[in-house]
PDB file of C-alpha atoms and ligand atoms in Angstrom:
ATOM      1  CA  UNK A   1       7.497 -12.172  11.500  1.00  0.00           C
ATOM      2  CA  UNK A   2       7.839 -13.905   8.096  1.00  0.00           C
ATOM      3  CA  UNK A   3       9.406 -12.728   4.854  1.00  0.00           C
ATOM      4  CA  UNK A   4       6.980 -14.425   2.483  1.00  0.00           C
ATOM      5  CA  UNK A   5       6.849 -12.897  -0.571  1.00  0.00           C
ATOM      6  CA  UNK A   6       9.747  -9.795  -0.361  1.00  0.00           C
ATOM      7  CA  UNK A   7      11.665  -9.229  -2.883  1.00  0.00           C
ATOM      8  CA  UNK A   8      15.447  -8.389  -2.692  1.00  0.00           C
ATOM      9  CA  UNK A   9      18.697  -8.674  -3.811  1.00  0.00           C
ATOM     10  CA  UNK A  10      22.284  -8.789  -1.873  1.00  0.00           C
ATOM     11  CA  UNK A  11      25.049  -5.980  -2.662  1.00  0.00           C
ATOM     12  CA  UNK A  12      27.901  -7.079  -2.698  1.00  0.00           C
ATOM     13  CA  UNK A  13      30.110  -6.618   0.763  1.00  0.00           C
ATOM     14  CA  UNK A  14      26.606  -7.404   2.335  1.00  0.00           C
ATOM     15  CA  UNK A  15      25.664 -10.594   4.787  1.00  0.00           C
ATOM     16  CA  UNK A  16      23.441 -12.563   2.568  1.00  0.00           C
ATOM     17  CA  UNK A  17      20.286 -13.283   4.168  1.00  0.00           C
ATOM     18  CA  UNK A  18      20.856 -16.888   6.244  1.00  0.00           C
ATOM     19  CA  UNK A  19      19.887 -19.374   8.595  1.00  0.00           C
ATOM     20  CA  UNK A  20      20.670 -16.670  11.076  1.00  0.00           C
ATOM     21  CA  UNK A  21      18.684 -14.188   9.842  1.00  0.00           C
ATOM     22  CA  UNK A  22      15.392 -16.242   9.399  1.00  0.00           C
ATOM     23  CA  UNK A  23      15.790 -18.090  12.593  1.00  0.00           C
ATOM     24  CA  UNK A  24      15.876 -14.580  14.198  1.00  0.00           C
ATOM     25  CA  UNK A  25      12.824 -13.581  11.685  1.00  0.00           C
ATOM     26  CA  UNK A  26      10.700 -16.724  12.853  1.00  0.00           C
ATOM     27  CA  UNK A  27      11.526 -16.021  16.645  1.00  0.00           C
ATOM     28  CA  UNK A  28       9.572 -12.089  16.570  1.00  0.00           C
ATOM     29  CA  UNK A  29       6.094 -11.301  17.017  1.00  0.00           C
ATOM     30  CA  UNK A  30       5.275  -7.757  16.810  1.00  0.00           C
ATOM     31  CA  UNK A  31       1.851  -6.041  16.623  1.00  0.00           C
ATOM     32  CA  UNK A  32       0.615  -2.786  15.371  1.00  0.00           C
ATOM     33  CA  UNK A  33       1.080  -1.038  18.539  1.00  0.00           C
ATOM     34  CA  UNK A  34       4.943  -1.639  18.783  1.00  0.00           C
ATOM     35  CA  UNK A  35       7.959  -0.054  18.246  1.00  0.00           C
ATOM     36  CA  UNK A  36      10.649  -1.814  16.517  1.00  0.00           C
ATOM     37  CA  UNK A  37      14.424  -1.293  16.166  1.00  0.00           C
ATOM     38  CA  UNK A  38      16.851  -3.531  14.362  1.00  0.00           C
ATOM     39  CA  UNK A  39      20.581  -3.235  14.674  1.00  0.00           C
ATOM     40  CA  UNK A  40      22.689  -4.402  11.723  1.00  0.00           C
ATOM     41  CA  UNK A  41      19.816  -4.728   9.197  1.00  0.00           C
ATOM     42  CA  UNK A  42      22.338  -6.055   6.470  1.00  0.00           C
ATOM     43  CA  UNK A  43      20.055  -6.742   2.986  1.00  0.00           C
ATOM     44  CA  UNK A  44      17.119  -5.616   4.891  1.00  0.00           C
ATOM     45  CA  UNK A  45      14.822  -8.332   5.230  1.00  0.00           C
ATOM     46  CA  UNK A  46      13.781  -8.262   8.315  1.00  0.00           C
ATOM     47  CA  UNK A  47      13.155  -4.737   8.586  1.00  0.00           C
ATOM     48  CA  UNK A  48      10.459  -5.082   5.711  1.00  0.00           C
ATOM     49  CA  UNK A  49       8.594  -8.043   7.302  1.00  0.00           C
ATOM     50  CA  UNK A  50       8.988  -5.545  10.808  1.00  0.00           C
ATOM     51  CA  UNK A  51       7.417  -3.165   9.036  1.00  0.00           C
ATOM     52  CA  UNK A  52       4.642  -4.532   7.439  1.00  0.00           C
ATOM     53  CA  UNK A  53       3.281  -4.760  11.381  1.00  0.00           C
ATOM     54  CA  UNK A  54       4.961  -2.044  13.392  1.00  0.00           C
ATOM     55  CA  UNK A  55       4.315   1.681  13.291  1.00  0.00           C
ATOM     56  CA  UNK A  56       7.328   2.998  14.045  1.00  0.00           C
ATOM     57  CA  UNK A  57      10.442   1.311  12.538  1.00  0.00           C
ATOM     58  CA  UNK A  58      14.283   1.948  12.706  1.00  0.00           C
ATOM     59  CA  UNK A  59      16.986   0.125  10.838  1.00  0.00           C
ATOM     60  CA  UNK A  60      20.828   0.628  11.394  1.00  0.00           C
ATOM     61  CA  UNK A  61      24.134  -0.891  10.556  1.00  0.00           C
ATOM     62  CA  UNK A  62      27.629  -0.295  10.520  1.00  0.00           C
ATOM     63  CA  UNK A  63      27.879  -0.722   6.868  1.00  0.00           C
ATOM     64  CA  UNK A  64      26.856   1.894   4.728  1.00  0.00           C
ATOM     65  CA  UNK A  65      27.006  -0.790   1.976  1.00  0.00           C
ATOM     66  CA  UNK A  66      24.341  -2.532   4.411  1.00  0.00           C
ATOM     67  CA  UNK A  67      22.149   0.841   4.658  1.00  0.00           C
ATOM     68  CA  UNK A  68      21.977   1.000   1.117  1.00  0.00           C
ATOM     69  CA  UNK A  69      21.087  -2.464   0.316  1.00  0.00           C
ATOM     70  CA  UNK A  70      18.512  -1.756   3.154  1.00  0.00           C
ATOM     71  CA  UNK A  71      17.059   1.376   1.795  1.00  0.00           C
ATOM     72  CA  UNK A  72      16.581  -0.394  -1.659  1.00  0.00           C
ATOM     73  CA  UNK A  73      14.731  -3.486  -0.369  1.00  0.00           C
ATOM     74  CA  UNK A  74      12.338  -1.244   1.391  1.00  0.00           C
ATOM     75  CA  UNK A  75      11.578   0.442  -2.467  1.00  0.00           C
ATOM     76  CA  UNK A  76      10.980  -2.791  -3.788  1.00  0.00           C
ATOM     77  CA  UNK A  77       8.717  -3.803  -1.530  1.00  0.00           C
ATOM     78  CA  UNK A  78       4.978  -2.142  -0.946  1.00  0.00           C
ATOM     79  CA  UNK A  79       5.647  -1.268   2.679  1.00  0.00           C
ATOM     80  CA  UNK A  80       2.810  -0.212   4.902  1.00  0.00           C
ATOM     81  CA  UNK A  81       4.348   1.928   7.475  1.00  0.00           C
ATOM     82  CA  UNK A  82       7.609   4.581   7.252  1.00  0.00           C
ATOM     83  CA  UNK A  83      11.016   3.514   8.259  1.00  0.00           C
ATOM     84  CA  UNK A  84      14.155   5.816   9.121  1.00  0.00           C
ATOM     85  CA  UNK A  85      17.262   3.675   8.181  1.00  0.00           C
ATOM     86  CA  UNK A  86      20.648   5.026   9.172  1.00  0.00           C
ATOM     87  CA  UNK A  87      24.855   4.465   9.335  1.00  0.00           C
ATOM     88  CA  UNK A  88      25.289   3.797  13.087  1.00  0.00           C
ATOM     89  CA  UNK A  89      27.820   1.834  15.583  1.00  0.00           C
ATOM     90  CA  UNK A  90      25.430  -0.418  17.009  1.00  0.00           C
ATOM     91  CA  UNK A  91      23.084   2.437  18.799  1.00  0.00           C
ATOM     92  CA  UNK A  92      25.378   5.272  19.419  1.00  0.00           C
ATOM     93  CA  UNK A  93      23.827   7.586  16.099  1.00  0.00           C
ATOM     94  CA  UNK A  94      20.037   7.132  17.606  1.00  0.00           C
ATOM     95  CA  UNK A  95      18.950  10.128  19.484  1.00  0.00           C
ATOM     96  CA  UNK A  96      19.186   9.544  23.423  1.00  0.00           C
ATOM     97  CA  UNK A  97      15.168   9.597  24.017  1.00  0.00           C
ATOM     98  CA  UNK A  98      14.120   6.909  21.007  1.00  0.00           C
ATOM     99  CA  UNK A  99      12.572   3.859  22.545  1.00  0.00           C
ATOM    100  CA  UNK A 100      11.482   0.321  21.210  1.00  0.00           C
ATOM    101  CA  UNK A 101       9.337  -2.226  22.558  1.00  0.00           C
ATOM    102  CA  UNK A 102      11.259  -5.046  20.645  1.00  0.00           C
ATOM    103  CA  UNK A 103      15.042  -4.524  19.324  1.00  0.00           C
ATOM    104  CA  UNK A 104      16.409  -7.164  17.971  1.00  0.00           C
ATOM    105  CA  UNK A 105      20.048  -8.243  16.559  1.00  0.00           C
ATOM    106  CA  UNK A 106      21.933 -10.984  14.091  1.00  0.00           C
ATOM    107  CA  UNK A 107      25.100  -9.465  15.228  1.00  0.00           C
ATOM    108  CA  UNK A 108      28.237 -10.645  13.993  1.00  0.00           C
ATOM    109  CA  UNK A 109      28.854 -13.374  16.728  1.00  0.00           C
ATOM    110  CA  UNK A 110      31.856 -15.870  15.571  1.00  0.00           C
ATOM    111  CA  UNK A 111      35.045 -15.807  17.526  1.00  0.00           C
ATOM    112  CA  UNK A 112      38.034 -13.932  15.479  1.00  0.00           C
ATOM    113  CA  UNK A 113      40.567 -16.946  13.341  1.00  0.00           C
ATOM    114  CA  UNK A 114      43.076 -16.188  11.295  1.00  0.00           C
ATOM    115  CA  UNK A 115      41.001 -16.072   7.990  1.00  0.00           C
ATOM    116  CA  UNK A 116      40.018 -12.588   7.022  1.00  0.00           C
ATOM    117  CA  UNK A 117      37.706 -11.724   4.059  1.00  0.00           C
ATOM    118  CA  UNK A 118      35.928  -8.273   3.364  1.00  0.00           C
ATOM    119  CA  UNK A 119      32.571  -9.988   5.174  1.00  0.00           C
ATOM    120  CA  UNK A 120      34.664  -9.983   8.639  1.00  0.00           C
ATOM    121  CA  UNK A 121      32.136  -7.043  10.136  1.00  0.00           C
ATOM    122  CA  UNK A 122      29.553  -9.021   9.438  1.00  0.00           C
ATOM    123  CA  UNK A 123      30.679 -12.322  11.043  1.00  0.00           C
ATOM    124  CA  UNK A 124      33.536 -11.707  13.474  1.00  0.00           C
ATOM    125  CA  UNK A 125      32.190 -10.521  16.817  1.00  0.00           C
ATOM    126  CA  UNK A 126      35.436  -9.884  18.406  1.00  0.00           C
ATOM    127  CA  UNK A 127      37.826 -12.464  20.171  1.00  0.00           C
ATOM    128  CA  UNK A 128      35.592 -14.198  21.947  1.00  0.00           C
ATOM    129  CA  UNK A 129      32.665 -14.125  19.872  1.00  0.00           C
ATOM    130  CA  UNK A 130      30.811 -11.844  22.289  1.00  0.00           C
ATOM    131  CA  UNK A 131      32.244  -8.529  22.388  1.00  0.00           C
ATOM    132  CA  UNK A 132      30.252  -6.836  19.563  1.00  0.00           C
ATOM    133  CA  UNK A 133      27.512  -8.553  21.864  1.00  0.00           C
ATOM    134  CA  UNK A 134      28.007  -7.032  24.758  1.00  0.00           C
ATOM    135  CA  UNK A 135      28.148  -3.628  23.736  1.00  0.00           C
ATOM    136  CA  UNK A 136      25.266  -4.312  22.281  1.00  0.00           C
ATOM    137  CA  UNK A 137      23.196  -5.323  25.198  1.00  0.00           C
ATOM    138  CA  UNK A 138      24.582  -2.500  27.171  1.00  0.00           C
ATOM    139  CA  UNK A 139      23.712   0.530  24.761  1.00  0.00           C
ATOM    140  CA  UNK A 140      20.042  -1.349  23.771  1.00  0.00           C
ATOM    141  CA  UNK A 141      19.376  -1.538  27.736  1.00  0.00           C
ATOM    142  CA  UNK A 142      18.801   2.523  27.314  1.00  0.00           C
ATOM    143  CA  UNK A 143      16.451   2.468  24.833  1.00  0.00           C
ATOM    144  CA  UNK A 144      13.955  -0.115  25.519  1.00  0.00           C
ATOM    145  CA  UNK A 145      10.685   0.905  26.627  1.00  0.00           C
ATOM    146  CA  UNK A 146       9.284  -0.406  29.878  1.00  0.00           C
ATOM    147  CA  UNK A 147       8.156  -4.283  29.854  1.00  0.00           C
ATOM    148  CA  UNK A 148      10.090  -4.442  26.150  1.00  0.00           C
ATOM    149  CA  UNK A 149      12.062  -7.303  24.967  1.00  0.00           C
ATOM    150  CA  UNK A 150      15.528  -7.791  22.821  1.00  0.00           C
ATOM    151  CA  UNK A 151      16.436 -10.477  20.530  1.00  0.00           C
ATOM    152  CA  UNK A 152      19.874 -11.637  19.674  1.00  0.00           C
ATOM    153  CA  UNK A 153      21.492 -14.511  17.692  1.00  0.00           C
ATOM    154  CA  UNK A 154      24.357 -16.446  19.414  1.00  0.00           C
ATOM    155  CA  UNK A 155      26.089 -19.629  18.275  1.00  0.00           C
ATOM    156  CA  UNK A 156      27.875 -22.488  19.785  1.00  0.00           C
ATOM    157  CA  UNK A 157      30.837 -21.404  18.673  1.00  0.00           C
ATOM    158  CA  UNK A 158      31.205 -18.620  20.649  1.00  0.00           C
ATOM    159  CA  UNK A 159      30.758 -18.149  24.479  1.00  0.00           C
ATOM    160  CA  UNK A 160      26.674 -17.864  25.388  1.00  0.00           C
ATOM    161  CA  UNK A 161      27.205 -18.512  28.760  1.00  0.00           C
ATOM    162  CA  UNK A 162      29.006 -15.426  28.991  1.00  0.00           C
ATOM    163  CA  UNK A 163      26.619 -13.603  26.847  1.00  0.00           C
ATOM    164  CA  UNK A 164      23.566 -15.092  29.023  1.00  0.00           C
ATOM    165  CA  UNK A 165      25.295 -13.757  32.131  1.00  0.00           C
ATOM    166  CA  UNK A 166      25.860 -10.295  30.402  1.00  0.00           C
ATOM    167  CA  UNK A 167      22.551 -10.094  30.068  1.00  0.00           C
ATOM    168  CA  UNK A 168      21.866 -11.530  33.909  1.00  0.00           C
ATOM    169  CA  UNK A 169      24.225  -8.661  35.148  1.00  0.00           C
ATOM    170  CA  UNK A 170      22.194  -6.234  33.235  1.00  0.00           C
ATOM    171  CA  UNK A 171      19.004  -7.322  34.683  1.00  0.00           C
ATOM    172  CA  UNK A 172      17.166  -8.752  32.074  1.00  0.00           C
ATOM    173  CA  UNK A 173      15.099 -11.899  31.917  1.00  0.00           C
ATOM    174  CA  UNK A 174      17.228 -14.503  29.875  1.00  0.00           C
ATOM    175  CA  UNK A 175      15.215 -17.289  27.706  1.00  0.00           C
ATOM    176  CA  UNK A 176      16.588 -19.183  24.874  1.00  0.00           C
ATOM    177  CA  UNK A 177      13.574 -18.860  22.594  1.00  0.00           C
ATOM    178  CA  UNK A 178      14.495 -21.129  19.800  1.00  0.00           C
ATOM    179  CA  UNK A 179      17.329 -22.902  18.679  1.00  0.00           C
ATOM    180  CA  UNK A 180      18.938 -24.768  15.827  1.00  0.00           C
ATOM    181  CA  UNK A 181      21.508 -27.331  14.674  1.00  0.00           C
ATOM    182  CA  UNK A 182      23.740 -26.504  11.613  1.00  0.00           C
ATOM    183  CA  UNK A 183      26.388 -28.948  10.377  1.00  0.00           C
ATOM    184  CA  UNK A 184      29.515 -27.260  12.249  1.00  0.00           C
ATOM    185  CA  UNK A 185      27.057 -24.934  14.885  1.00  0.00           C
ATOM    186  CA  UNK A 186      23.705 -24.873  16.908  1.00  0.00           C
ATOM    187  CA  UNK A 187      22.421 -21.319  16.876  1.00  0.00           C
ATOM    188  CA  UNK A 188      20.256 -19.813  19.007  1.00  0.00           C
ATOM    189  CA  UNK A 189      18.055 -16.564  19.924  1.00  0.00           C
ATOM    190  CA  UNK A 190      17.807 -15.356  23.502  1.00  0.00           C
ATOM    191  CA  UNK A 191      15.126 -13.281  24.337  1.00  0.00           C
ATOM    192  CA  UNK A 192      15.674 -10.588  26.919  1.00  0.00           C
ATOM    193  CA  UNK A 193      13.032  -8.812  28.933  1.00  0.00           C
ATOM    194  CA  UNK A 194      13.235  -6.409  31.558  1.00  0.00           C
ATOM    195  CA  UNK A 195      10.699  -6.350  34.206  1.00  0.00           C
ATOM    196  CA  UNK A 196       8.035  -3.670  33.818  1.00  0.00           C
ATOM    197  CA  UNK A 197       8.397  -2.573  37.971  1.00  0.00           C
ATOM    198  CA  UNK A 198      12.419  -2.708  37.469  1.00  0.00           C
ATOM    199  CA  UNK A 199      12.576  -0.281  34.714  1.00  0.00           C
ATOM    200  CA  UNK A 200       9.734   1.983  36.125  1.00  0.00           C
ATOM    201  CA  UNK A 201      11.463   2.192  39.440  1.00  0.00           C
ATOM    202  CA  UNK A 202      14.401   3.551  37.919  1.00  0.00           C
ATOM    203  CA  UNK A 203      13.575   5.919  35.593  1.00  0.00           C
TER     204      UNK A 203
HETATM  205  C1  SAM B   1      25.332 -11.474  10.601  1.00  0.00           C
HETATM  206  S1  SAM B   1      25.028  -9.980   9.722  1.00  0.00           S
HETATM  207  C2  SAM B   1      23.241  -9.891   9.808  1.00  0.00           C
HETATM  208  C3  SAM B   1      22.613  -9.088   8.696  1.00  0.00           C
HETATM  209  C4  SAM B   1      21.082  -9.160   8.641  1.00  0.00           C
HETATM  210  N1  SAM B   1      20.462  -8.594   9.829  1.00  0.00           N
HETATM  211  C5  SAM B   1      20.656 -10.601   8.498  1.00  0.00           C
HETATM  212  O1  SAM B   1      20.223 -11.189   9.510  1.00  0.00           O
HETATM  213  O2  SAM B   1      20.770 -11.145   7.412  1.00  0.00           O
HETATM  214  C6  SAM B   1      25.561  -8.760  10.899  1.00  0.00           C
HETATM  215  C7  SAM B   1      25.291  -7.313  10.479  1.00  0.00           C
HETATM  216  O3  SAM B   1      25.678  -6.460  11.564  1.00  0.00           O
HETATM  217  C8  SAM B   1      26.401  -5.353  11.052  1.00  0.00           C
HETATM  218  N2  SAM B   1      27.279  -4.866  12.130  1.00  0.00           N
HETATM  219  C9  SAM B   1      28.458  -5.362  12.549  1.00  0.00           C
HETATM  220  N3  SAM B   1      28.964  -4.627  13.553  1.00  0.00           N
HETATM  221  C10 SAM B   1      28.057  -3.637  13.785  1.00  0.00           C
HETATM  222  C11 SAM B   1      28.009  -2.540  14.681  1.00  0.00           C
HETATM  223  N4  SAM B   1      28.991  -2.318  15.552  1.00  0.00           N
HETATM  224  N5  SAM B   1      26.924  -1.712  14.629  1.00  0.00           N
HETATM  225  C12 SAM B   1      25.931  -1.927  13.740  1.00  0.00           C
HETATM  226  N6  SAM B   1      25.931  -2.944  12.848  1.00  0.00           N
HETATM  227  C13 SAM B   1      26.978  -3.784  12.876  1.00  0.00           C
HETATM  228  C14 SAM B   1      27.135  -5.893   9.848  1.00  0.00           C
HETATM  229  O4  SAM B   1      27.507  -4.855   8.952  1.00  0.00           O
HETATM  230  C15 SAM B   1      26.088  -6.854   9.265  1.00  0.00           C
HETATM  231  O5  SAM B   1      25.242  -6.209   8.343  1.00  0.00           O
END
C-alpha cells in the first residue's frame, strides 16, 4: 500500500499519522480480489490507500473522534471502491459472518506509565503493552477468511515475545515482516497467517 498523494487532516484527540502507521502501510499488499479490514483506523490513511485496491473495505475504531476523522478523509479523497466505517471495540460491532483476507492493526501497543494525556487510547495498550493485542488477535482469528493474513504493529518496548506466542497458541504462522529503529524503540509488524487446511478443517 502507499499513501502518495491523499489528502488529510488530524482532529484533534486523533493519533496523528506516524512512523507506525506508514511502516504498517509499506508492509500490505492487497489486490483487487481481497477483502480488507482495519481496526483502529485513527485519521484514516490507511483505509484510503486500502481502498484504492480492495473491493470490499471496513474501517473501525474505538474513537468516534477517530471514525469521524476517518469518514472525512475518505470525502477528500477520490476513492475507487465503497467503505463502511464504524464505532467498534476492536471487532465486537462487526456482524459474526464478515470475513477479510487481510486485517490489519497499529494498535495502541506501549506499556501503561504514570503519564496520562487524552491520546492514552491511542498509545497505551494495557500494562504490559500487549493486552489490547491480544484481544485483538483472538476476536480477528474469527473473521479471517481461509489462507488470510493479519498485520499488527509491536514495539520494543513492550513484550513481543509474548505477543508472538499469542499468536503461536492461536495457530497462526508468525513472521516479523519488517522492522525499524526509532531513537528510544525498534518497531515492528508481524504478519500472521493461518494455514489454508487448518482453518478448512475446522470450520
Ligand atoms: C496507534 S493509533 C493508530 C491510528 C492509525 N491506524 C494510524 O496508524 O495512524 C491506535 C488507534 O487504535 C484505536 N483503538 C484503541 N483501542 C481500540 C479498541 N479497543 N478497538 C478499536 N480501536 C481501538 C485508537 O482510538 C487509535 O485510533
Amino acid at each position: 500500500l502507499n499513501t502518495n498523494g491523499i489528502d488529510f487532516v488530524v482532529n484533534p484527540g486523533v493519533y496523528p499519522p506516524s512512523e507506525d502507521t506508514y511502516l504498517l502501510v509499506d508492509s500490505i499488499s492487497l489486490t483487487n480480489t481481497d477483502s480488507f479490514l482495519e481496526i483502529g483506523c485513527g485519521a484514516g490513511l490507511m483505509t484510503v490507500a486500502a481502498a484504492r485496491l480492495a473491493e470490499f473495505v471496513v474501517a473501525t475504531d474505538v474513537s468516534f473522534d477517530a471514525v469521524r476523522n476517518t469518514v472525512e478523509t475518505l470525502e477528500r479523497n477520490e476513492n475507487k471502491h465503497q467503505v463502511d466505517v464504524f464505532q467498534s471495540d476492536l471487532l465486537t460491532a462487526l456482524k459474526v459472518d464478515y470475513e477479510f483476507s487481510i486485517i490489519a492493526f497499529n494498535p495502541p501497543y506501549l506499556p501503561q506509565d504514570d503519564f496520562t494525556s487524552n491520546l492514552d487510547q491511542a498509545t497505551i495498550g494495557g500494562k504490559n503493552g500487549i493486552e489490547t493485542s491480544s484481544h485483538f488477535l483472538a476476536q480477528a482469528k474469527n473473521h479471517l477468511k481461509p489462507g488470510g493474513r493479519i498485520y499488527l504493529v509491536c514495539s520494543s518496548l513492550a513484550d513481543i515475545k509474548k505477543i508472538q506466542h499469542v499468536m503461536e497458541k492461536l495457530e497462526f504462522i508468525v513472521k516479523i515482516v519488517s522492522s525499524k529503529k526509532l531513537f528510544f524503540e525498534e518497531l515492528h509488524i508481524l504478519e500472521g497467517s493461518l494455514l489454508k487446511s487448518y482453518t478448512e478443517t475446522v470450520l
